[in-house]
Amino acid sequence: MEDEESAILHEPLIDHRSRRSLRRSTSNTTSQVAIVGSNVCPVESLDYEMIENDFFKQDWRSKERVQILEYVTMKWTLCFLVGIICGAVGFFINLAVENVAGIKFVITSDMMLHRRFGLAFAVFGVSNFVLIVFSTVITVCVSPAAAGSGIPEVKAYLNGVDAPNIFSWRTLLVKVLGSIGAVSSSLNVGKAGPLVHTGACIASLLGQGGSKRYGFTWKWLRYFKNDRDRRDLVTCGSAAGMAAAFRAPVGGVLFALEAVSSWWRSALLWRAFFTTAVVAVVLRALIDVCNSGKCGLFGKGGLIMFDVTSAGIAYHIADIPPVIALGVIGGILGSLYNFLLEKVLRIYSFINEKGRFYQLLLAGGLSIFTSCCLFGLPWVAPCKPCPAGASEPCPSIGRSGNFKKFQCAPGHYNDLASLFFNTNDDAIKNLFSSGTDTEFHPASILIFFSASYFLGILSYGVVAPSGLFVPVILTGATYGRFIGMLMGSFSTLDHGLFAVLGAASFLGGTMRMTVSLCVILLELTNNLLLLPLVMLVLLISKTVADTFNSNIYDQIMKLKGLPYLEAHAEPYMRQLSVSDVVTGPIQSFNGVEKVGNIVHVLKSTRHHGFPVIDEPPFSDPPVLSGLVLRSHLLVLLKKKNFLPTRSLVGIDASQQFSADDFSKRGSGKGDKIEDIEISMEEMEMYIDLHPFTNTSPYTVVETMSLAKALILFREVGLRHLLVVPTSSNRSPVVGILTRHDFMPEHVLGLNPFLIKSRWKRLRFQSTSLIKAFDGSLLNL
């Protein structure tokens, strides 16, 4: 059975000035957890360990079969609801983007048709400016947690870290509306990442049973008031979001498994697959409704409608070298993309810290710059005559397509405008289209690649919901088609196929995923014949990029200060034992503890777990009874079921407490010790902690290697790991390991001699120029 852990309080996030001072004081510029005391994280940690105390055992023993059936049924019901809602929301976002952006392009193109170029640019630029400012304003004023793609926050949550307000109602609302505005504003951002975060928000809100703050809750969701069930539901929600973004149900499941989830099991696989299947059915049903023409411009393009097929793809052994070259180049370009994006995000962070005005100024400035690029660059491209026997009208006026007229004469089109004057989804479709080898000029493709590459880097740091998936696919498709043009007669592969493989290589170089990306691209293009080539290019690009830096989401998590635990241990951790990193005095309680002592410890520390040690006269010698949580102690203090004397009375906890008393509150919420009033008389009374103590906490001996302890801590999903001594003549507990104790900043801070250790992961080192650039950024 799943555990029913409760909410736990944490220190607030460090302010921006503290972050800057930390960067100046240490050579490690990643996470800021090193300055926080042991047993405390700057964001809330989650506990997926089963709390096996007497109360928990009594509660589950009292469950009848019908209640257990309700519990299992409710899990599947929630997955069904998550799938339906995610599918509907994904459809709505795509519908809104297609219509808002489509109307903007139609009006601009109509003015271009009448040779009113100045007014056309004014309408285009003002529309983009208003849309991105709207998205930024609601993000800044309503929910700053909705900025960015949200995938790093979801990934950190599923790793056991709960940042404030990442799954709130306001974040969900801003994520939906903000992503529509940001994507429609022609910034080089996507909606796939925000949809993953949106799906996670929907799942989390359903899992916590509504909102007391807004006056509606659902008591029938009481079974899910724990971190473990919510984690599973959020995993299904993230898979549903990716499935809704690309209409890729299997790819969505594999994305959740490979990219965001830290714990997985077969039961979760089935529920995630069921959720994404529901998403696919909902999308198919809604798309059929739009096929009748009732959805405005929807259906003319968009990844949700993506369907690129080729009846006969033939490739030979001679085509393998170009594919390998695509993978190598994609890995190099992807790692460079990650490097530059990290530097830009640090600069943007410095600007955004100055206040809301600067955040809006940054968004508005980027919008104006982007509008100038999108409107100005097509003028350098020559007009091309419409091809004979084209499968669609040429030029395409008042609709999406490969043949934008722009400033050209009748019967001609501007190939560069066909890419710039479309949504990113339509531009990708144009690049992926087969049989279009002669429709784009190499110079136009090179200009578009350069623009999309750098605009993607510059656009992501805006304080608005924005994703990286679609811009990376667009950039990769462009460079892939350019490589196809360079191959010329040396390869028989279609340029559209080169674009698909280029997108795969660039995705592998930035995201560092393989299986999930392969399946997403195959579902996206509806062509299973691409499987061997896509597999090859993904493996090569990921391998090449991993030699330079980590994936983009890990880098963003470090910049945000989220203490993420990697699946592997750093090599230098094998040289250390757990006793080398445990710091600070340990706080413990007696099995029957005085109320005043509990109140004092809770007020004077921010620890979230406390060893319970039985001492004379209840035990001789001292014996570890287990671990009690801070949140459980707060419940006991609120109930005030105190004992007048220090004695074991053997109370029946199930008669005095209910499971709802210890249920998990909403994200970031919980009781505070300062809000509980205890009289002086009650301070002298006692509490028997035995019924509420986890009698089987995970423990490690102090001589265990730190690497081995990290694997145990992460794989089981622990929040506290007790350290016991090797000899019996010492205290039964000598320390507690938490997430903070495994962070590289903390470990290397306590053991500075390891900084120059040769036992590090193999990766090319930065040049002196890059190091100098890093140093200048740290001095900002």
Short mmCIF file of N, CA, C and O in Angstrom, two decimals, residues 389-495:
data_model
loop_
_atom_site.label_atom_id
_atom_site.label_comp_id
_atom_site.label_asym_id
_atom_site.label_seq_id
_atom_site.Cartn_x
_atom_site.Cartn_y
_atom_site.Cartn_z
N GLY A 389 2.83 22.54 -61.52
CA GLY A 389 2.25 21.33 -60.95
C GLY A 389 2.37 21.24 -59.45
O GLY A 389 2.46 20.13 -58.91
N ALA A 390 2.42 22.38 -58.73
CA ALA A 390 2.50 22.37 -57.27
C ALA A 390 1.23 21.77 -56.68
O ALA A 390 0.13 21.92 -57.22
N SER A 391 1.37 21.09 -55.57
CA SER A 391 0.23 20.42 -54.93
C SER A 391 -0.68 21.38 -54.19
O SER A 391 -1.74 20.99 -53.74
N GLU A 392 -0.28 22.64 -54.04
CA GLU A 392 -1.09 23.64 -53.36
C GLU A 392 -1.00 24.95 -54.13
O GLU A 392 -0.09 25.15 -54.94
N PRO A 393 -1.97 25.85 -53.90
CA PRO A 393 -1.96 27.12 -54.63
C PRO A 393 -0.68 27.91 -54.41
O PRO A 393 -0.12 27.92 -53.31
N CYS A 394 -0.19 28.54 -55.46
CA CYS A 394 1.03 29.36 -55.38
C CYS A 394 0.77 30.68 -56.10
O CYS A 394 0.37 30.69 -57.27
N PRO A 395 1.00 31.81 -55.41
CA PRO A 395 1.37 31.90 -53.99
C PRO A 395 0.18 31.63 -53.07
O PRO A 395 -0.96 31.74 -53.49
N SER A 396 0.48 31.29 -51.81
CA SER A 396 -0.56 31.02 -50.82
C SER A 396 -0.91 32.33 -50.15
O SER A 396 -0.11 32.89 -49.40
N ILE A 397 -2.10 32.83 -50.39
CA ILE A 397 -2.56 34.11 -49.84
C ILE A 397 -3.71 33.84 -48.89
O ILE A 397 -4.68 33.15 -49.23
N GLY A 398 -3.61 34.38 -47.67
CA GLY A 398 -4.66 34.22 -46.69
C GLY A 398 -4.70 32.84 -46.06
O GLY A 398 -5.71 32.44 -45.49
N ARG A 399 -3.61 32.10 -46.13
CA ARG A 399 -3.55 30.77 -45.55
C ARG A 399 -2.11 30.38 -45.33
O ARG A 399 -1.19 31.04 -45.82
N SER A 400 -1.89 29.30 -44.60
CA SER A 400 -0.54 28.78 -44.42
C SER A 400 -0.13 28.01 -45.66
O SER A 400 -0.97 27.56 -46.43
N GLY A 401 1.17 27.83 -45.84
CA GLY A 401 1.63 27.09 -47.00
C GLY A 401 3.09 27.37 -47.30
O GLY A 401 3.75 28.17 -46.63
N ASN A 402 3.60 26.70 -48.32
CA ASN A 402 5.01 26.82 -48.69
C ASN A 402 5.31 28.03 -49.56
O ASN A 402 6.47 28.34 -49.81
N PHE A 403 4.29 28.71 -50.06
CA PHE A 403 4.51 29.73 -51.08
C PHE A 403 3.93 31.07 -50.63
O PHE A 403 2.82 31.44 -51.04
N LYS A 404 4.67 31.79 -49.79
CA LYS A 404 4.24 33.11 -49.33
C LYS A 404 4.65 34.16 -50.38
O LYS A 404 5.80 34.20 -50.81
N LYS A 405 3.72 35.01 -50.76
CA LYS A 405 3.99 36.01 -51.78
C LYS A 405 4.89 37.12 -51.26
O LYS A 405 5.82 37.56 -51.94
N PHE A 406 4.64 37.60 -50.06
CA PHE A 406 5.39 38.68 -49.43
C PHE A 406 5.44 39.88 -50.39
O PHE A 406 4.40 40.42 -50.76
N GLN A 407 6.63 40.30 -50.85
CA GLN A 407 6.73 41.48 -51.72
C GLN A 407 6.86 41.11 -53.19
O GLN A 407 7.06 41.97 -54.04
N CYS A 408 6.73 39.83 -53.51
CA CYS A 408 7.02 39.36 -54.87
C CYS A 408 5.87 39.69 -55.83
O CYS A 408 4.74 39.95 -55.42
N ALA A 409 6.20 39.61 -57.10
CA ALA A 409 5.21 39.85 -58.15
C ALA A 409 4.27 38.66 -58.27
O ALA A 409 4.57 37.57 -57.78
N PRO A 410 3.14 38.83 -58.93
CA PRO A 410 2.21 37.70 -59.13
C PRO A 410 2.91 36.54 -59.83
O PRO A 410 3.73 36.73 -60.74
N GLY A 411 2.58 35.33 -59.39
CA GLY A 411 3.21 34.15 -59.96
C GLY A 411 4.55 33.81 -59.36
O GLY A 411 5.21 32.88 -59.81
N HIS A 412 4.98 34.58 -58.34
CA HIS A 412 6.25 34.32 -57.65
C HIS A 412 6.00 34.21 -56.15
O HIS A 412 4.96 34.63 -55.63
N TYR A 413 6.99 33.64 -55.45
CA TYR A 413 6.87 33.51 -54.00
C TYR A 413 8.23 33.75 -53.36
O TYR A 413 9.27 33.66 -54.01
N ASN A 414 8.21 34.06 -52.06
CA ASN A 414 9.42 34.29 -51.27
C ASN A 414 9.60 33.10 -50.34
O ASN A 414 8.83 32.92 -49.40
N ASP A 415 10.60 32.27 -50.61
CA ASP A 415 10.76 31.05 -49.83
C ASP A 415 11.13 31.33 -48.38
O ASP A 415 10.74 30.59 -47.47
N LEU A 416 11.88 32.41 -48.13
CA LEU A 416 12.25 32.74 -46.76
C LEU A 416 11.04 33.24 -45.98
O LEU A 416 10.87 32.92 -44.79
N ALA A 417 10.16 33.99 -46.63
CA ALA A 417 8.94 34.44 -45.97
C ALA A 417 8.03 33.26 -45.67
O ALA A 417 7.25 33.29 -44.69
N SER A 418 8.10 32.19 -46.47
CA SER A 418 7.29 31.00 -46.21
C SER A 418 7.65 30.36 -44.89
O SER A 418 6.84 29.65 -44.29
N LEU A 419 8.87 30.59 -44.43
CA LEU A 419 9.31 30.06 -43.14
C LEU A 419 9.10 31.06 -42.01
O LEU A 419 8.67 30.70 -40.91
N PHE A 420 9.40 32.33 -42.27
CA PHE A 420 9.28 33.35 -41.23
C PHE A 420 7.83 33.74 -40.97
O PHE A 420 7.45 33.99 -39.82
N PHE A 421 7.02 33.83 -42.02
CA PHE A 421 5.65 34.31 -41.88
C PHE A 421 4.67 33.15 -41.71
O PHE A 421 3.63 33.08 -42.34
N ASN A 422 5.00 32.25 -40.83
CA ASN A 422 4.17 31.13 -40.43
C ASN A 422 4.39 30.87 -38.96
O ASN A 422 5.39 31.33 -38.38
N THR A 423 3.48 30.15 -38.33
CA THR A 423 3.77 29.66 -36.98
C THR A 423 4.91 28.67 -37.07
O THR A 423 5.21 28.11 -38.14
N ASN A 424 5.57 28.42 -35.96
CA ASN A 424 6.67 27.45 -35.96
C ASN A 424 6.20 26.08 -36.42
O ASN A 424 6.93 25.34 -37.10
N ASP A 425 4.97 25.72 -36.04
CA ASP A 425 4.44 24.42 -36.44
C ASP A 425 4.32 24.32 -37.96
O ASP A 425 4.68 23.31 -38.57
N ASP A 426 3.80 25.37 -38.59
CA ASP A 426 3.65 25.36 -40.05
C ASP A 426 5.01 25.39 -40.74
O ASP A 426 5.19 24.77 -41.79
N ALA A 427 5.96 26.13 -40.17
CA ALA A 427 7.30 26.18 -40.76
C ALA A 427 7.95 24.79 -40.72
O ALA A 427 8.61 24.37 -41.68
N ILE A 428 7.74 24.07 -39.62
CA ILE A 428 8.30 22.71 -39.53
C ILE A 428 7.65 21.81 -40.58
O ILE A 428 8.31 21.00 -41.22
N LYS A 429 6.36 21.96 -40.74
CA LYS A 429 5.67 21.15 -41.75
C LYS A 429 6.22 21.44 -43.14
O LYS A 429 6.40 20.52 -43.96
N ASN A 430 6.49 22.70 -43.44
CA ASN A 430 7.06 23.04 -44.74
C ASN A 430 8.44 22.41 -44.92
O ASN A 430 8.77 21.92 -46.01
N LEU A 431 9.25 22.40 -43.86
CA LEU A 431 10.60 21.84 -43.96
C LEU A 431 10.57 20.32 -44.05
O LEU A 431 11.40 19.70 -44.72
N PHE A 432 9.60 19.70 -43.36
CA PHE A 432 9.51 18.24 -43.37
C PHE A 432 8.88 17.69 -44.65
O PHE A 432 8.98 16.49 -44.91
N SER A 433 8.22 18.53 -45.43
CA SER A 433 7.46 18.06 -46.59
C SER A 433 8.39 17.38 -47.59
O SER A 433 9.46 17.88 -47.91
N SER A 434 7.95 16.23 -48.06
CA SER A 434 8.73 15.51 -49.08
C SER A 434 8.40 16.05 -50.47
O SER A 434 7.36 16.68 -50.69
N GLY A 435 9.31 15.84 -51.40
CA GLY A 435 9.10 16.30 -52.76
C GLY A 435 9.22 17.80 -52.92
O GLY A 435 8.65 18.37 -53.86
N THR A 436 9.95 18.46 -52.05
CA THR A 436 10.08 19.93 -52.11
C THR A 436 11.56 20.32 -52.21
O THR A 436 11.97 21.35 -51.68
N ASP A 437 12.36 19.51 -52.87
CA ASP A 437 13.81 19.76 -52.91
C ASP A 437 14.16 21.08 -53.59
O ASP A 437 15.20 21.68 -53.29
N THR A 438 13.33 21.54 -54.51
CA THR A 438 13.66 22.75 -55.27
C THR A 438 12.91 23.99 -54.79
O THR A 438 13.05 25.06 -55.39
N GLU A 439 12.14 23.87 -53.73
CA GLU A 439 11.30 24.99 -53.31
C GLU A 439 12.04 25.99 -52.43
O GLU A 439 11.55 27.10 -52.22
N PHE A 440 13.19 25.61 -51.86
CA PHE A 440 13.93 26.50 -50.97
C PHE A 440 15.35 26.70 -51.50
O PHE A 440 16.01 25.74 -51.92
N HIS A 441 15.80 27.94 -51.46
CA HIS A 441 17.16 28.27 -51.88
C HIS A 441 18.12 28.00 -50.71
O HIS A 441 17.78 28.28 -49.56
N PRO A 442 19.32 27.48 -50.97
CA PRO A 442 20.26 27.22 -49.88
C PRO A 442 20.56 28.45 -49.03
O PRO A 442 20.68 28.35 -47.81
N ALA A 443 20.67 29.62 -49.65
CA ALA A 443 20.95 30.83 -48.88
C ALA A 443 19.79 31.15 -47.93
O ALA A 443 20.01 31.58 -46.79
N SER A 444 18.57 30.94 -48.39
CA SER A 444 17.41 31.20 -47.53
C SER A 444 17.39 30.24 -46.34
O SER A 444 17.10 30.64 -45.21
N ILE A 445 17.72 28.99 -46.60
CA ILE A 445 17.76 28.00 -45.51
C ILE A 445 18.85 28.36 -44.52
O ILE A 445 18.66 28.26 -43.29
N LEU A 446 20.01 28.80 -44.99
CA LEU A 446 21.11 29.16 -44.09
C LEU A 446 20.74 30.39 -43.25
O LEU A 446 21.03 30.43 -42.05
N ILE A 447 20.10 31.38 -43.87
CA ILE A 447 19.66 32.56 -43.11
C ILE A 447 18.64 32.17 -42.06
O ILE A 447 18.71 32.62 -40.90
N PHE A 448 17.69 31.33 -42.44
CA PHE A 448 16.65 30.93 -41.49
C PHE A 448 17.24 30.10 -40.35
O PHE A 448 16.82 30.24 -39.19
N PHE A 449 18.21 29.24 -40.65
CA PHE A 449 18.86 28.47 -39.60
C PHE A 449 19.55 29.37 -38.59
O PHE A 449 19.38 29.22 -37.37
N SER A 450 20.32 30.33 -39.08
CA SER A 450 21.02 31.24 -38.17
C SER A 450 20.04 32.03 -37.31
O SER A 450 20.24 32.19 -36.10
N ALA A 451 18.97 32.52 -37.94
CA ALA A 451 17.99 33.31 -37.20
C ALA A 451 17.27 32.47 -36.15
O ALA A 451 17.13 32.87 -34.99
N SER A 452 16.81 31.27 -36.54
CA SER A 452 16.08 30.43 -35.59
C SER A 452 16.98 29.93 -34.46
O SER A 452 16.54 29.79 -33.31
N TYR A 453 18.25 29.69 -34.76
CA TYR A 453 19.20 29.20 -33.75
C TYR A 453 19.37 30.26 -32.65
O TYR A 453 19.22 29.97 -31.45
N PHE A 454 19.67 31.47 -33.05
CA PHE A 454 19.96 32.50 -32.05
C PHE A 454 18.68 33.11 -31.46
O PHE A 454 18.67 33.49 -30.29
N LEU A 455 17.61 33.21 -32.24
CA LEU A 455 16.36 33.70 -31.67
C LEU A 455 15.80 32.72 -30.66
O LEU A 455 15.17 33.12 -29.68
N GLY A 456 16.02 31.42 -30.87
CA GLY A 456 15.59 30.43 -29.88
C GLY A 456 16.33 30.60 -28.56
O GLY A 456 15.74 30.47 -27.48
N ILE A 457 17.61 30.92 -28.64
CA ILE A 457 18.41 31.14 -27.42
C ILE A 457 17.96 32.42 -26.72
O ILE A 457 17.81 32.46 -25.49
N LEU A 458 17.72 33.48 -27.49
CA LEU A 458 17.37 34.77 -26.90
C LEU A 458 15.95 34.82 -26.37
O LEU A 458 15.66 35.57 -25.44
N SER A 459 15.06 34.02 -26.93
CA SER A 459 13.63 34.13 -26.59
C SER A 459 13.26 33.38 -25.32
O SER A 459 12.28 33.74 -24.66
N TYR A 460 14.02 32.34 -24.95
CA TYR A 460 13.55 31.46 -23.88
C TYR A 460 13.53 32.12 -22.51
O TYR A 460 12.69 31.81 -21.67
N GLY A 461 14.42 33.04 -22.23
CA GLY A 461 14.53 33.60 -20.89
C GLY A 461 13.49 34.63 -20.53
O GLY A 461 13.51 35.18 -19.42
N VAL A 462 12.55 34.93 -21.44
CA VAL A 462 11.49 35.90 -21.14
C VAL A 462 10.61 35.35 -20.02
O VAL A 462 10.34 34.14 -19.96
N VAL A 463 10.12 36.23 -19.13
CA VAL A 463 9.27 35.80 -18.01
C VAL A 463 7.87 35.56 -18.55
O VAL A 463 6.94 36.36 -18.39
N ALA A 464 7.71 34.44 -19.24
CA ALA A 464 6.43 34.04 -19.82
C ALA A 464 6.51 32.54 -20.08
O ALA A 464 7.60 31.98 -20.22
N PRO A 465 5.37 31.86 -20.14
CA PRO A 465 5.39 30.43 -20.45
C PRO A 465 5.95 30.19 -21.84
O PRO A 465 5.45 30.74 -22.82
N SER A 466 6.98 29.40 -21.94
CA SER A 466 7.63 29.16 -23.23
C SER A 466 8.36 27.84 -23.18
O SER A 466 8.91 27.46 -22.14
N GLY A 467 8.38 27.15 -24.31
CA GLY A 467 9.01 25.84 -24.38
C GLY A 467 10.19 25.83 -25.34
O GLY A 467 10.39 26.76 -26.14
N LEU A 468 10.97 24.76 -25.27
CA LEU A 468 12.16 24.61 -26.09
C LEU A 468 12.02 23.55 -27.17
O LEU A 468 12.77 23.56 -28.15
N PHE A 469 11.07 22.64 -27.02
CA PHE A 469 10.97 21.52 -27.94
C PHE A 469 10.77 21.98 -29.38
O PHE A 469 11.51 21.59 -30.29
N VAL A 470 9.75 22.79 -29.62
CA VAL A 470 9.42 23.20 -30.99
C VAL A 470 10.53 24.04 -31.61
O VAL A 470 10.91 23.81 -32.76
N PRO A 471 11.11 25.04 -30.90
CA PRO A 471 12.23 25.76 -31.51
C PRO A 471 13.41 24.87 -31.86
O PRO A 471 14.06 25.08 -32.90
N VAL A 472 13.69 23.88 -31.02
CA VAL A 472 14.80 22.98 -31.31
C VAL A 472 14.47 22.12 -32.53
O VAL A 472 15.34 21.89 -33.40
N ILE A 473 13.24 21.64 -32.63
CA ILE A 473 12.84 20.87 -33.81
C ILE A 473 12.96 21.73 -35.06
O ILE A 473 13.46 21.28 -36.11
N LEU A 474 12.50 22.97 -34.98
CA LEU A 474 12.55 23.88 -36.13
C LEU A 474 13.99 24.13 -36.56
O LEU A 474 14.32 24.06 -37.76
N THR A 475 14.85 24.44 -35.61
CA THR A 475 16.26 24.71 -35.94
C THR A 475 16.93 23.47 -36.51
O THR A 475 17.67 23.54 -37.51
N GLY A 476 16.69 22.32 -35.90
CA GLY A 476 17.29 21.09 -36.40
C GLY A 476 16.80 20.72 -37.79
O GLY A 476 17.58 20.26 -38.63
N ALA A 477 15.50 20.92 -38.04
CA ALA A 477 14.96 20.63 -39.37
C ALA A 477 15.60 21.52 -40.42
O ALA A 477 15.87 21.08 -41.56
N THR A 478 15.86 22.78 -40.06
CA THR A 478 16.47 23.71 -41.02
C THR A 478 17.89 23.29 -41.36
O THR A 478 18.28 23.24 -42.54
N TYR A 479 18.66 22.99 -40.33
CA TYR A 479 20.05 22.61 -40.62
C TYR A 479 20.11 21.26 -41.32
O TYR A 479 20.99 21.01 -42.17
N GLY A 480 19.17 20.36 -41.00
CA GLY A 480 19.12 19.07 -41.69
C GLY A 480 18.84 19.22 -43.17
O GLY A 480 19.48 18.57 -44.02
N ARG A 481 17.91 20.11 -43.51
CA ARG A 481 17.61 20.35 -44.92
C ARG A 481 18.81 21.00 -45.63
O ARG A 481 19.08 20.70 -46.80
N PHE A 482 19.53 21.86 -44.91
CA PHE A 482 20.71 22.50 -45.51
C PHE A 482 21.79 21.45 -45.79
O PHE A 482 22.43 21.48 -46.86
N ILE A 483 21.97 20.51 -44.87
CA ILE A 483 22.93 19.43 -45.11
C ILE A 483 22.50 18.59 -46.31
O ILE A 483 23.32 18.16 -47.13
N GLY A 484 21.18 18.36 -46.43
CA GLY A 484 20.68 17.63 -47.58
C GLY A 484 20.98 18.34 -48.89
O GLY A 484 21.31 17.70 -49.91
N MET A 485 20.90 19.67 -48.87
CA MET A 485 21.25 20.44 -50.08
C MET A 485 22.73 20.31 -50.40
O MET A 485 23.13 20.23 -51.57
N LEU A 486 23.57 20.31 -49.38
CA LEU A 486 25.01 20.19 -49.61
C LEU A 486 25.39 18.82 -50.15
O LEU A 486 26.34 18.69 -50.93
N MET A 487 24.62 17.79 -49.72
CA MET A 487 24.92 16.44 -50.21
C MET A 487 24.66 16.33 -51.70
O MET A 487 25.39 15.64 -52.43
N GLY A 488 23.61 17.02 -52.18
CA GLY A 488 23.31 17.02 -53.61
C GLY A 488 23.14 15.62 -54.15
O GLY A 488 22.34 14.82 -53.65
N SER A 489 23.92 15.30 -55.17
CA SER A 489 23.81 13.99 -55.83
C SER A 489 24.52 12.88 -55.07
O SER A 489 24.47 11.72 -55.48
N PHE A 490 25.20 13.23 -53.96
CA PHE A 490 25.92 12.21 -53.20
C PHE A 490 24.97 11.36 -52.36
O PHE A 490 25.38 10.35 -51.80
N SER A 491 23.72 11.77 -52.22
CA SER A 491 22.76 11.02 -51.43
C SER A 491 21.43 10.98 -52.16
O SER A 491 21.04 11.93 -52.85
N THR A 492 20.74 9.86 -52.00
CA THR A 492 19.43 9.72 -52.63
C THR A 492 18.29 10.09 -51.70
O THR A 492 17.13 9.98 -52.07
N LEU A 493 18.61 10.51 -50.50
CA LEU A 493 17.58 10.82 -49.52
C LEU A 493 16.90 12.15 -49.86
O LEU A 493 17.53 13.10 -50.31
N ASP A 494 15.60 12.20 -49.61
CA ASP A 494 14.81 13.41 -49.83
C ASP A 494 15.23 14.49 -48.82
O ASP A 494 15.60 14.19 -47.69
N HIS A 495 15.16 15.76 -49.25
CA HIS A 495 15.52 16.85 -48.34
C HIS A 495 14.59 16.92 -47.13
O HIS A 495 15.01 17.32 -46.05
#
